Amino acid sequence: MRCFLDKHPLINAMSKKKKKFYTNKKHQQKLQKYSKKIIEVLFKNQNKPLNYKQIAAALHIESRIDKEILIKNLHILCGEKKITETDRGKFKLANIDRDYLVGKIDITQNGSAYVIIEGSEKDIFIPKGKTKHAMQGDTVRIYLYPPKPYSRREAEVVEIVQRLKTRFTGIYEEHKSGKYGFVSMQGSGAYDFYIPKGKANQAKNGEKVVVELLEWPDGFDSPIGSITEVLGNPENSDVEMHSILLEFGLPEAFPEEVEAEAQQLDTKIDENEVKKRRDMRDILTFTIDPKDAKDFDDALSIQPLENGNWEIGVHIADVTHYVQPGTLIDQEAYKRATSVYLVDRVVPMLPEILSNNVCSLRPNEDKYTFSGVFELTNEGDVVKSWFGRTAIHSNHRFSYEEAQELIEGKTGDYQEEIRTLDRLAKKLRAQRMKEGAINFDKIEVKFQLDQDNNPTGVFFKISKDSNHLIEEFMLLCNRKVSEFVSLEKGKENGRTYIYRIHDEPDPDKLLDLKKFVIQFGYELEIGERKKTIRSMNRLLADVKGKPEENMIETLAMRSMSKAKYSTENIGHYGLAFDYYTHFTSPIRRYPDMIAHRLLQDFLDKKSSPPQATYEDKCLHCSSREKLASEAERESIKFMQVKYMQEFVGENFEGFISGIQEYGIFVELPLTRSEGLIRTRNIPDDQYSFDEKNHALIGRNTGKKYQLGDRVSVKLINADLLKKQLDFELID
């Protein structure tokens, strides 16, 4: 069937000379200049086919010659089957489900990008210049190019479906004329904002500011913005922490109406309410937390039973007693979804009156709790479980250090109970390892801060027996709660519940890890699940205390899938649990509040709620958790660079932790900080990047730099604005 355009009078009226013009290769670019814009117009009118006059009007095309080009473009798009003629002279997009996909964009340093399509195993590559003003994390619609033999699938962005955010932080740079300025951004996919005259909000050159995206017109290299807030000196710790929260869309202060609602809560312990609960206030109970903790959302109780077993209670703050669905507090908690832990501050999910006062299981106070109560044998086997709302009284508050001293033999209050819990926890941990759990014990970087929150020292938080004690009983509770809700007589009951899931690792990443650790003399066996995990645990044990420990542990963790929340249970690979949830930290995690509410519905024999509603909640909570983690990492990088500023010019020993075409990343074991040696600054040769072997190789000397190599470096720059250290090789 011939296209209506073949017989259009404008096409027929074209002279032979003009037709030759349109088929000349020199003018091919002009010939197709409206193709992309036609697709964009039809995208915006997917439910309404348009004729060429309507498309011309949408594109503000008025001249006869441009209309001829437009019609020819429509003709070409029809022939390529990118659009279809639904009625005489009316057009819409063809193959929209197959060739046009929606996903989130991840922009690289060089301007190219990848689009992550939900449910797709592979990300789709977007060449540089084909991102259509998309910004990092935006939801975009892409057009898939026809596949080419032996080549990866590529696409281009045709529409910004939704901006991830419209507020950004950066450094203001005023033009010497004083008539306009720019806000300089950092990171992948970052653009400098053009700030017109009158939109600078009295910002001074070099200050950290918040800029609002106004527009990004076609043909403009930079988006146009307006400065809405001046934060101050970018090297000030408080300014940078505030900037990080703004950059990741993490609110710090609570709205006044939320605080007001929190202040109106009835916080007294009501004996009539206690009668509805299991009263456990007479049973020995205590908390074990970091010494600087202000919110205590879990406690343990312990008492011996006549049969020689132990009754262990895992008591969790009953946040949902106070935070009812649909209230302003609940809406704000859901919006935040998690507390955020930056280096120098905590941004809580709940107002302070709840997080640090009413819900916090403080010593010598009666509290409402939601509990899992377990009968354990001396071998750590669970004989019986009970779940429900309780009332407790915490007899003592331990720090991890205090509990550790009792475990190691120091005498003190409740020493026997602490040691019994430690012994049982070790039985639980041994059983978990036997069943195939991975023994990740990641070291956390911490900072000693002065009164102005400037770093004066770096230390590492290492898990000891007291940490493992709490961890094992929280894992036990999380596992048993999800089994209780999900299983009846050993079979799944189909109820909607929230799970913490962890998929199997990517085989290619495991293979890369195997090749990498060989350089250090380690082995990683890859095979069926238990064999792989036994080998992984052996590797993690072998690297303990070695200079390469942090690097190998980090790479091992990167080889794993990311844990997330879902109503679709696939189990937790890393913990070797078939059923697992997050139940034990409702003060700081919204998914735990969801788990509490769904458990209570189950206890009250209510019908199962719609799964789709809760899957949306899971996606939201997983997304907010990721943002919080990224913000926490940014705050650590800032403090590492700030701490290292005083050591510029000094020499260090380090390990190569990453290699790219543009340089070598080196990690310093003493501070866990990472810096860059630029390839162009290695003086003895010209180096090329061997991507397959993760190496830089000298073209003349054959000298090779590989992951894991020990190198001596000098710190030549500590750039706080970029949160980046620069090294040069000594040897």
XYZ file of C-alpha atoms in Angstrom:
731
model
C 0.000 0.000 0.000
C 1.391 3.360 -0.992
C 1.679 6.087 1.618
C -0.682 9.043 1.297
C 2.399 11.274 1.128
C 3.492 9.753 -2.184
C 0.652 11.639 -3.892
C 0.743 14.808 -1.789
C 0.647 17.947 -4.001
C 3.628 19.500 -2.267
C 5.714 16.454 -3.183
C 4.384 16.377 -6.769
C 4.972 20.102 -7.137
C 8.648 19.742 -6.420
C 10.792 20.202 -9.503
C 13.191 17.523 -10.683
C 15.949 19.805 -9.488
C 14.493 19.847 -5.991
C 14.002 16.063 -6.012
C 17.633 15.696 -6.954
C 18.495 18.045 -4.105
C 16.679 15.776 -1.647
C 18.465 12.656 -2.841
C 21.912 14.233 -2.785
C 24.023 12.771 0.041
C 25.468 16.172 0.841
C 22.037 17.315 1.943
C 20.963 14.118 3.713
C 21.331 15.749 7.130
C 19.058 18.628 6.100
C 16.632 16.166 4.558
C 16.076 14.389 7.881
C 16.318 17.409 10.155
C 12.716 17.045 11.376
C 12.670 13.248 11.866
C 13.570 13.348 15.554
C 11.187 16.254 16.230
C 8.356 14.410 14.472
C 8.896 11.434 16.753
C 8.853 13.738 19.793
C 5.571 15.364 18.706
C 3.937 11.983 18.074
C 5.196 10.816 21.478
C 3.329 13.639 23.155
C 0.164 12.737 21.221
C 0.233 8.950 21.381
C -3.565 8.636 21.647
C -4.302 11.088 18.818
C -3.018 10.535 15.268
C -1.883 13.801 13.633
C -1.778 15.053 10.036
C 1.176 16.952 8.580
C -0.458 20.358 9.183
C -0.889 19.607 12.894
C 2.722 18.399 13.136
C 3.929 21.519 11.271
C 1.969 23.747 13.668
C 3.464 21.939 16.694
C 6.950 22.529 15.274
C 6.181 26.140 14.252
C 6.987 25.393 10.592
C 5.549 28.002 8.235
C 7.674 28.254 5.093
C 6.783 26.140 2.048
C 10.277 24.685 1.685
C 10.359 23.565 5.343
C 6.925 21.992 4.941
C 8.265 20.077 1.938
C 11.152 18.811 4.091
C 8.694 17.873 6.854
C 6.544 15.859 4.433
C 9.607 14.125 3.040
C 10.667 13.272 6.602
C 7.232 11.764 7.233
C 7.616 9.795 4.011
C 11.007 8.410 5.136
C 9.715 7.534 8.614
C 6.783 5.683 7.027
C 9.196 3.746 4.828
C 11.350 2.882 7.853
C 8.193 1.785 9.684
C 8.971 4.091 12.582
C 5.551 5.699 12.116
C 2.364 4.348 10.628
C -0.524 5.938 8.713
C -3.656 5.068 10.731
C -6.074 6.968 8.483
C -5.641 8.944 5.287
C -2.919 11.507 6.034
C -2.839 10.844 9.805
C 0.144 9.363 11.589
C 1.203 7.815 14.875
C 4.265 5.979 16.174
C 4.725 2.359 15.158
C 6.151 -0.455 17.318
C 5.973 1.761 20.389
C 6.096 -1.156 22.827
C 8.981 -2.852 21.035
C 11.225 0.041 19.999
C 10.458 2.645 22.656
C 11.306 1.780 26.255
C 11.261 3.679 29.544
C 13.984 3.458 32.176
C 16.351 5.358 34.449
C 19.479 6.907 32.977
C 22.982 6.549 34.410
C 25.375 9.046 32.796
C 29.114 8.334 32.681
C 32.025 10.746 33.103
C 32.563 11.008 29.329
C 28.948 11.939 28.526
C 27.685 8.596 27.240
C 25.070 6.795 29.314
C 23.266 3.586 30.128
C 19.532 3.218 30.610
C 18.383 0.704 33.186
C 15.140 -0.958 32.102
C 13.211 -2.642 34.910
C 13.050 -6.385 34.350
C 15.817 -6.352 31.734
C 19.083 -8.164 32.421
C 21.235 -5.763 30.366
C 21.424 -1.983 30.413
C 21.103 -0.180 27.067
C 23.950 2.033 25.863
C 23.306 5.651 24.880
C 26.108 7.269 22.822
C 27.442 10.677 23.771
C 25.261 13.456 22.350
C 22.130 11.272 22.313
C 20.952 11.911 25.890
C 18.609 14.857 25.047
C 19.504 16.954 28.113
C 18.775 14.074 30.495
C 20.310 14.365 33.940
C 21.581 11.658 36.260
C 18.763 9.412 37.481
C 16.034 10.886 35.254
C 13.330 8.603 33.919
C 13.623 8.716 30.123
C 12.006 7.232 27.043
C 14.462 5.831 24.522
C 14.282 4.735 20.915
C 16.102 1.469 20.256
C 18.226 1.489 17.116
C 17.823 -1.574 14.891
C 20.236 -4.305 16.061
C 23.550 -4.702 14.275
C 25.454 -7.989 13.963
C 28.167 -8.496 16.612
C 27.408 -5.141 18.232
C 25.734 -4.095 21.467
C 22.231 -2.655 21.275
C 22.203 1.146 21.302
C 19.506 3.764 21.668
C 18.885 7.479 21.981
C 16.776 9.436 24.458
C 13.664 10.888 22.832
C 11.800 12.175 25.880
C 12.440 13.144 29.504
C 9.537 11.383 31.214
C 10.333 12.620 34.713
C 13.199 14.528 36.268
C 14.672 12.802 39.315
C 15.094 16.230 40.882
C 15.108 19.910 39.976
C 17.302 21.225 42.819
C 21.076 20.791 42.773
C 24.104 22.012 44.687
C 27.307 23.414 43.250
C 29.878 26.214 43.339
C 28.901 29.651 42.024
C 31.332 31.244 39.562
C 30.533 34.798 38.525
C 31.570 35.906 35.043
C 34.112 38.734 35.039
C 31.533 40.988 33.396
C 29.248 40.554 36.410
C 26.262 40.124 34.099
C 25.799 36.382 34.579
C 27.437 33.367 36.158
C 27.575 29.596 36.300
C 27.051 26.998 39.003
C 29.753 24.388 38.604
C 28.666 20.818 39.340
C 30.681 17.704 40.177
C 30.218 13.991 39.460
C 28.977 11.830 36.608
C 26.341 13.390 34.388
C 26.851 16.812 35.969
C 26.283 19.992 33.958
C 27.184 23.578 34.760
C 24.074 25.729 35.187
C 23.876 29.091 33.427
C 22.662 31.743 35.900
C 21.150 34.829 34.200
C 21.459 38.308 35.639
C 19.146 38.764 38.617
C 19.016 35.034 39.414
C 22.182 34.788 41.552
C 20.466 35.632 44.887
C 23.515 37.693 45.973
C 25.780 34.617 45.890
C 29.496 35.374 46.014
C 32.157 33.840 43.854
C 33.220 30.423 45.182
C 30.258 29.886 47.511
C 28.284 26.641 47.677
C 24.716 27.255 46.516
C 21.444 25.533 45.745
C 20.281 25.998 42.162
C 16.777 25.358 40.800
C 16.410 24.090 37.223
C 14.286 26.572 35.256
C 14.567 25.165 31.734
C 16.943 23.556 29.272
C 16.056 24.796 25.812
C 16.998 22.819 22.712
C 20.346 23.920 21.350
C 21.648 25.140 24.712
C 24.762 23.458 26.123
C 23.826 24.328 29.694
C 20.561 24.271 31.639
C 19.282 27.611 32.903
C 18.940 27.919 36.658
C 18.144 30.227 39.525
C 20.022 30.234 42.840
C 17.489 29.663 45.635
C 19.809 29.312 48.627
C 23.373 30.300 49.496
C 24.973 27.656 51.738
C 28.395 29.244 52.303
C 32.040 28.151 52.295
C 32.256 24.732 50.559
C 35.187 23.697 52.759
C 33.116 24.089 55.933
C 32.025 20.661 57.232
C 28.546 21.808 58.253
C 27.976 23.447 54.860
C 29.045 20.272 53.029
C 26.882 17.937 55.147
C 23.886 20.202 54.567
C 24.745 20.258 50.864
C 24.888 16.440 50.691
C 21.428 16.159 52.225
C 20.047 18.674 49.731
C 21.805 17.012 46.796
C 20.226 13.641 47.594
C 16.818 15.065 48.440
C 17.062 14.034 52.095
C 15.086 16.412 54.334
C 16.701 17.410 57.644
C 14.126 19.390 59.611
C 10.612 18.039 60.131
C 7.645 20.130 58.975
C 6.095 22.132 61.838
C 2.782 20.294 61.563
C 4.565 16.916 61.945
C 6.415 18.118 65.050
C 3.147 19.484 66.453
C 1.382 16.149 65.915
C 4.265 14.324 67.618
C 4.056 16.621 70.655
C 0.368 15.797 71.047
C 0.909 12.030 71.346
C -0.104 10.332 74.586
C 3.252 8.987 75.788
C 2.178 7.593 79.193
C 2.178 3.857 79.855
C -1.478 2.904 80.354
C -2.108 -0.165 82.525
C -5.275 -0.900 80.553
C -3.134 -1.101 77.407
C -0.615 -3.322 79.245
C -3.445 -5.785 80.050
C -3.914 -6.298 76.279
C -0.254 -7.301 75.997
C 2.072 -9.949 77.387
C 3.516 -8.280 80.487
C 7.247 -9.082 80.653
C 8.340 -6.250 82.923
C 9.510 -8.619 85.664
C 11.938 -10.495 83.387
C 15.578 -9.368 83.252
C 15.963 -7.179 80.159
C 18.783 -4.984 78.833
C 19.985 -3.180 75.726
C 23.387 -3.374 74.005
C 24.158 -0.487 71.654
C 26.998 1.823 70.531
C 28.154 4.042 73.385
C 27.022 7.210 71.562
C 23.580 5.828 70.574
C 20.516 7.884 71.470
C 17.764 5.618 70.151
C 17.512 2.052 71.464
C 15.012 0.126 69.374
C 15.886 -3.410 70.499
C 16.376 -5.156 73.841
C 17.009 -8.734 74.978
C 15.440 -10.552 77.915
C 16.679 -13.839 79.334
C 15.427 -16.307 81.891
C 16.176 -20.004 82.556
C 13.365 -22.542 82.190
C 12.744 -25.541 84.443
C 13.516 -27.955 81.593
C 17.038 -26.575 81.263
C 16.273 -24.474 78.195
C 16.402 -20.695 77.916
C 13.632 -18.218 77.145
C 15.110 -15.379 75.078
C 12.957 -12.370 74.272
C 13.826 -10.104 71.357
C 11.928 -6.908 72.126
C 11.491 -4.223 69.487
C 10.137 -0.712 70.081
C 6.415 -0.694 69.263
C 6.577 2.329 66.984
C 3.308 1.489 65.218
C 1.397 1.849 68.506
C 2.184 5.572 68.331
C 2.462 6.101 64.571
C -0.902 5.270 63.063
C -1.415 4.842 59.287
C -2.362 8.033 57.472
C -1.193 10.442 60.188
C 1.173 13.272 59.312
C 3.972 11.515 61.221
C 3.379 8.323 59.246
C 3.308 10.158 55.916
C 6.606 11.899 56.711
C 8.199 8.643 57.937
C 7.178 6.880 54.715
C 8.504 9.759 52.618
C 11.891 9.498 54.372
C 11.743 5.673 54.671
C 15.031 5.544 56.598
C 17.240 7.442 58.999
C 20.409 8.801 57.411
C 23.791 8.485 59.135
C 26.299 11.061 57.960
C 29.731 11.328 59.570
C 28.767 14.074 62.010
C 24.995 13.729 62.385
C 21.940 11.523 62.213
C 18.902 12.627 60.220
C 16.124 10.575 61.844
C 13.095 9.050 60.178
C 10.910 9.998 63.158
C 10.728 13.205 65.230
C 13.049 13.236 68.248
C 10.255 12.836 70.793
C 9.604 9.410 69.264
C 13.072 8.295 68.161
C 15.026 9.333 71.271
C 12.298 9.395 73.899
C 8.931 7.628 73.685
C 9.963 4.647 71.525
C 13.558 4.376 72.732
C 13.965 1.436 75.159
C 15.791 3.482 77.772
C 16.918 1.902 81.060
C 14.602 1.910 84.101
C 11.516 2.813 82.037
C 8.456 0.756 81.105
C 7.960 0.555 77.341
C 5.555 -0.910 74.791
C 7.275 -3.415 72.518
C 6.582 -5.908 69.739
C 8.421 -9.114 70.578
C 9.592 -12.485 69.410
C 10.021 -14.839 72.369
C 12.031 -18.004 71.738
C 12.729 -21.140 73.732
C 16.293 -22.268 72.958
C 18.175 -25.363 73.996
C 21.751 -25.119 75.213
C 22.801 -26.056 71.679
C 20.981 -23.042 70.236
C 18.083 -24.989 68.700
C 14.758 -23.132 68.650
C 12.092 -25.308 70.313
C 9.238 -22.820 70.436
C 8.420 -19.305 69.174
C 5.836 -16.709 70.186
C 5.098 -13.323 68.581
C 3.012 -10.447 69.825
C 2.782 -7.111 71.582
C 4.408 -6.852 74.997
C 5.397 -4.478 77.783
C 8.976 -4.543 79.128
C 11.215 -2.776 81.625
C 14.874 -2.384 80.665
C 17.064 -3.060 83.702
C 20.362 -1.910 82.225
C 21.946 -0.214 79.244
C 25.203 -1.755 77.966
C 27.527 -0.306 75.383
C 29.136 -2.837 73.047
C 32.454 -2.197 74.784
C 31.005 -2.912 78.246
C 29.350 -6.128 77.093
C 32.576 -7.178 75.368
C 34.527 -6.772 78.596
C 32.090 -9.098 80.398
C 32.354 -11.649 77.585
C 36.137 -11.518 77.888
C 36.034 -12.245 81.635
C 35.557 -8.975 83.508
C 33.176 -9.193 86.483
C 30.103 -6.995 86.616
C 26.306 -6.806 86.659
C 24.562 -9.523 84.636
C 27.862 -11.107 83.608
C 26.433 -14.648 83.541
C 23.428 -13.626 81.453
C 25.657 -11.799 78.937
C 27.947 -14.824 78.655
C 24.990 -17.173 78.206
C 23.637 -14.999 75.405
C 27.095 -14.885 73.833
C 27.376 -18.689 73.966
C 23.933 -19.157 72.390
C 24.675 -16.512 69.740
C 27.834 -18.378 68.752
C 25.776 -21.577 68.361
C 23.311 -19.711 66.122
C 26.153 -18.201 64.094
C 27.887 -21.572 63.640
C 24.632 -23.116 62.417
C 24.132 -20.227 59.986
C 27.622 -20.676 58.563
C 27.047 -24.421 58.265
C 23.883 -23.765 56.238
C 25.821 -21.589 53.799
C 25.800 -17.978 55.028
C 28.554 -15.637 53.818
C 30.726 -14.233 56.600
C 30.976 -10.579 55.595
C 32.429 -8.563 58.490
C 33.019 -5.238 56.779
C 35.214 -2.723 58.591
C 33.591 0.716 58.884
C 35.593 3.945 58.635
C 34.940 6.331 61.540
C 36.334 9.762 62.409
C 37.348 11.580 65.555
C 35.882 15.092 65.244
C 36.664 18.350 67.011
C 34.049 20.843 68.250
C 33.652 22.236 64.708
C 33.192 18.734 63.264
C 36.580 18.747 61.558
C 38.288 15.338 61.439
C 41.269 14.946 63.783
C 41.727 11.194 63.404
C 40.548 8.084 61.591
C 39.687 4.757 63.209
C 37.922 1.577 62.154
C 34.828 0.009 63.675
C 35.440 -3.724 63.927
C 32.704 -6.171 64.963
C 33.469 -8.201 68.065
C 31.546 -10.868 69.995
C 29.205 -8.310 71.590
C 28.223 -7.005 68.125
C 27.715 -10.553 66.864
C 25.594 -11.355 69.938
C 23.033 -8.686 69.048
C 23.296 -9.442 65.338
C 22.478 -13.141 65.743
C 19.370 -12.597 67.867
C 18.097 -9.888 65.512
C 18.669 -12.240 62.542
C 16.831 -15.000 64.411
C 13.833 -12.744 65.059
C 13.711 -11.429 61.485
C 13.848 -14.954 60.073
C 11.293 -16.483 62.431
C 8.793 -13.628 62.030
C 8.769 -14.000 58.236
C 8.405 -17.796 58.515
C 5.548 -17.368 61.016
C 3.566 -15.048 58.727
C 4.338 -16.892 55.476
C 3.993 -20.585 56.373
C 1.148 -22.726 57.612
C 1.875 -26.392 58.275
C 5.137 -26.027 56.393
C 3.531 -24.657 53.212
C 3.329 -21.102 51.904
C -0.028 -19.507 52.667
C 0.159 -16.805 49.988
C -0.188 -13.881 52.402
C 1.249 -10.521 51.452
C 4.350 -9.713 53.496
C 7.455 -7.579 53.154
C 10.709 -9.501 52.675
C 14.343 -8.523 52.610
C 15.592 -10.455 49.588
C 19.055 -11.076 48.168
C 19.482 -12.702 44.760
C 22.299 -14.999 43.655
C 25.523 -13.268 42.534
C 26.375 -12.501 38.916
C 28.553 -15.420 37.640
C 30.680 -13.039 35.539
C 31.485 -10.902 38.587
C 32.427 -14.002 40.575
C 34.751 -15.054 37.759
C 36.369 -11.594 37.745
C 36.871 -11.858 41.515
C 38.420 -15.310 41.117
C 40.918 -13.964 38.554
C 41.712 -10.962 40.725
C 42.499 -12.785 43.992
C 44.868 -15.184 42.199
C 47.322 -12.246 41.989
C 47.566 -12.316 45.805
C 47.936 -16.067 46.025
C 44.322 -16.741 47.038
C 41.815 -19.107 45.461
C 38.078 -18.866 44.906
C 36.242 -21.990 43.843
C 33.081 -21.405 41.830
C 30.502 -24.146 41.589
C 27.255 -25.067 43.282
C 26.062 -22.678 46.004
C 27.562 -24.250 49.141
C 30.901 -24.905 47.455
C 31.128 -21.269 46.299
C 30.207 -19.904 49.725
C 32.604 -22.203 51.602
C 35.374 -20.959 49.335
C 34.238 -17.329 49.714
C 34.263 -17.611 53.518
C 37.715 -19.175 53.427
C 38.936 -16.282 51.260
C 37.421 -13.664 53.616
C 39.076 -15.390 56.587
C 42.459 -15.597 54.842
C 42.592 -11.864 54.056
C 41.815 -10.762 57.641
C 44.499 -8.398 58.866
C 46.261 -8.273 55.501
C 46.860 -4.955 53.678
C 44.634 -6.117 50.822
C 41.753 -7.023 53.189
C 39.544 -3.997 52.521
C 40.027 -4.108 48.759
C 39.220 -7.821 48.436
C 36.252 -7.576 50.814
C 34.919 -4.613 48.820
C 35.285 -6.457 45.504
C 33.690 -9.566 47.016
C 30.699 -7.499 48.145
C 30.445 -5.907 44.681
C 30.257 -9.376 43.149
C 27.080 -9.955 45.140
C 23.614 -8.802 44.151
C 22.108 -5.880 46.061
C 19.665 -6.712 48.863
C 16.282 -5.005 48.573
C 12.676 -5.102 49.778
C 9.995 -7.053 47.944
C 6.698 -8.864 48.405
C 8.040 -11.539 46.036
C 10.131 -13.789 48.257
C 13.208 -15.377 46.688
C 15.100 -15.824 49.962
C 18.330 -14.218 51.127
C 21.401 -15.666 49.427
C 24.009 -14.047 51.682
C 22.358 -15.117 54.936
C 21.256 -18.526 53.589
C 17.672 -17.887 54.766
C 14.618 -18.993 52.800
C 12.535 -16.374 54.621
C 13.816 -13.080 55.950
C 12.368 -9.665 56.760
C 13.382 -6.460 58.514
C 11.463 -6.293 61.789
C 13.982 -5.167 64.396
C 14.630 -1.448 63.677
C 11.310 0.400 63.242
C 12.695 3.623 64.739
C 15.028 4.030 61.761
C 13.498 1.914 58.940
C 9.979 2.198 57.538
C 9.946 -1.394 56.149
C 10.133 -2.611 59.765
C 6.985 -0.627 60.545
C 5.297 -2.307 57.567
C 6.428 -5.705 58.885
C 4.934 -4.903 62.329
C 1.581 -3.868 60.896
C 1.296 -6.892 58.607
C 2.227 -9.236 61.471
C -0.474 -7.696 63.675
C -3.011 -8.107 60.847
C -2.037 -11.784 60.707
C -2.381 -12.187 64.495
C -5.789 -10.487 64.310
C -6.774 -12.953 61.531
C -7.438 -10.134 59.055
C -7.494 -10.944 55.358
C -4.313 -10.479 53.351
C -3.972 -6.962 51.831
C -3.330 -6.369 48.069
C 0.197 -7.344 47.104
C 0.569 -4.594 44.472
C 0.077 -1.843 47.079
C 2.887 -3.212 49.219
C 5.186 -3.888 46.273
C 5.050 -0.160 45.495
C 6.020 0.539 49.107
C 8.927 -1.907 48.780
C 10.218 -0.142 45.656
C 9.999 3.235 47.380
C 11.813 2.031 50.515
C 14.564 0.331 48.473
C 15.066 3.534 46.474
C 15.298 5.719 49.588
C 17.714 3.269 51.213
C 19.995 3.524 48.175
C 19.933 7.341 48.299
C 20.757 7.329 52.008
C 23.699 4.950 51.434
C 25.069 7.170 48.657
C 24.782 10.251 50.877
C 26.577 8.455 53.712
C 29.423 7.476 51.357
C 29.728 11.077 50.119
C 30.046 12.350 53.682
C 32.811 9.813 54.390
C 34.688 10.789 51.195
C 34.507 14.476 52.175
C 35.894 13.776 55.658
C 38.641 11.526 54.285
C 39.810 14.241 51.890
C 39.553 16.912 54.587
C 41.603 14.800 56.985
C 44.241 14.131 54.319
C 44.692 17.853 53.524
C 47.295 18.199 56.273
C 49.383 15.414 54.711
C 49.817 16.944 51.227
C 53.436 16.447 50.180
C 53.921 13.316 52.295
C 54.642 9.785 51.048
C 52.473 6.703 51.603
C 52.364 3.006 50.838
C 49.212 1.849 49.090
C 47.580 -0.730 46.852
C 46.149 -0.272 43.372
C 42.387 -0.551 43.932
C 41.157 0.358 40.455
C 42.405 1.026 36.934
C 40.804 3.052 34.170
C 42.121 4.429 30.903
C 42.637 7.830 32.520
C 44.460 6.625 35.635
C 45.237 4.384 38.582
C 43.269 4.441 41.838
C 45.345 3.782 44.940
C 43.960 2.976 48.396
C 45.885 3.831 51.559
C 45.370 1.084 54.180
C 46.018 3.492 57.079
C 42.961 5.635 56.320
C 40.996 3.561 53.752
C 41.057 6.681 51.541
C 41.457 6.400 47.776
C 43.232 8.717 45.346
C 44.045 8.948 41.647
C 47.313 8.833 39.695
C 46.516 10.215 36.256
C 47.920 8.206 33.354
C 49.302 11.346 31.716
C 51.348 12.054 34.872
C 53.259 8.746 34.824
C 56.539 10.047 33.369
C 58.555 7.012 32.298
C 56.399 5.809 29.382
C 53.120 6.102 27.493
C 50.593 3.708 28.990
C 47.613 1.982 27.376
C 44.659 0.429 29.175
C 44.261 -3.359 29.041
C 40.587 -3.651 29.993
C 40.547 -7.462 29.973
C 43.373 -7.763 32.515
C 42.595 -4.573 34.489
C 46.064 -3.200 33.809
C 48.000 -0.239 32.423
C 50.886 -1.346 30.194
C 53.827 0.783 29.053
C 54.034 0.878 25.245
C 57.848 1.010 25.158
C 58.955 -0.639 28.403
C 56.147 -3.172 28.795
C 55.932 -2.138 32.441
C 52.599 -3.175 33.920
C 50.441 -1.767 36.711
C 47.700 -4.150 37.870
C 44.977 -4.308 40.496
C 46.475 -5.190 43.856
C 50.012 -4.009 43.097
C 51.762 -2.363 46.033
C 52.952 1.166 45.143
C 54.622 4.107 46.844
C 52.923 7.442 46.249
C 53.126 11.100 47.212
C 49.946 13.012 48.013
C 50.084 16.085 45.775
C 46.552 17.480 46.154
C 43.456 17.088 48.329
C 40.530 18.715 46.487
C 37.578 19.161 48.855
C 35.275 20.477 46.137
C 35.688 17.317 44.061
C 36.181 15.114 47.159
C 39.263 13.777 45.412
C 42.875 12.952 46.313
C 45.623 13.169 43.688
C 48.786 11.094 43.957
C 51.987 10.786 42.004
C 54.123 7.670 41.812
C 57.377 7.751 43.749
C 58.714 4.509 42.308
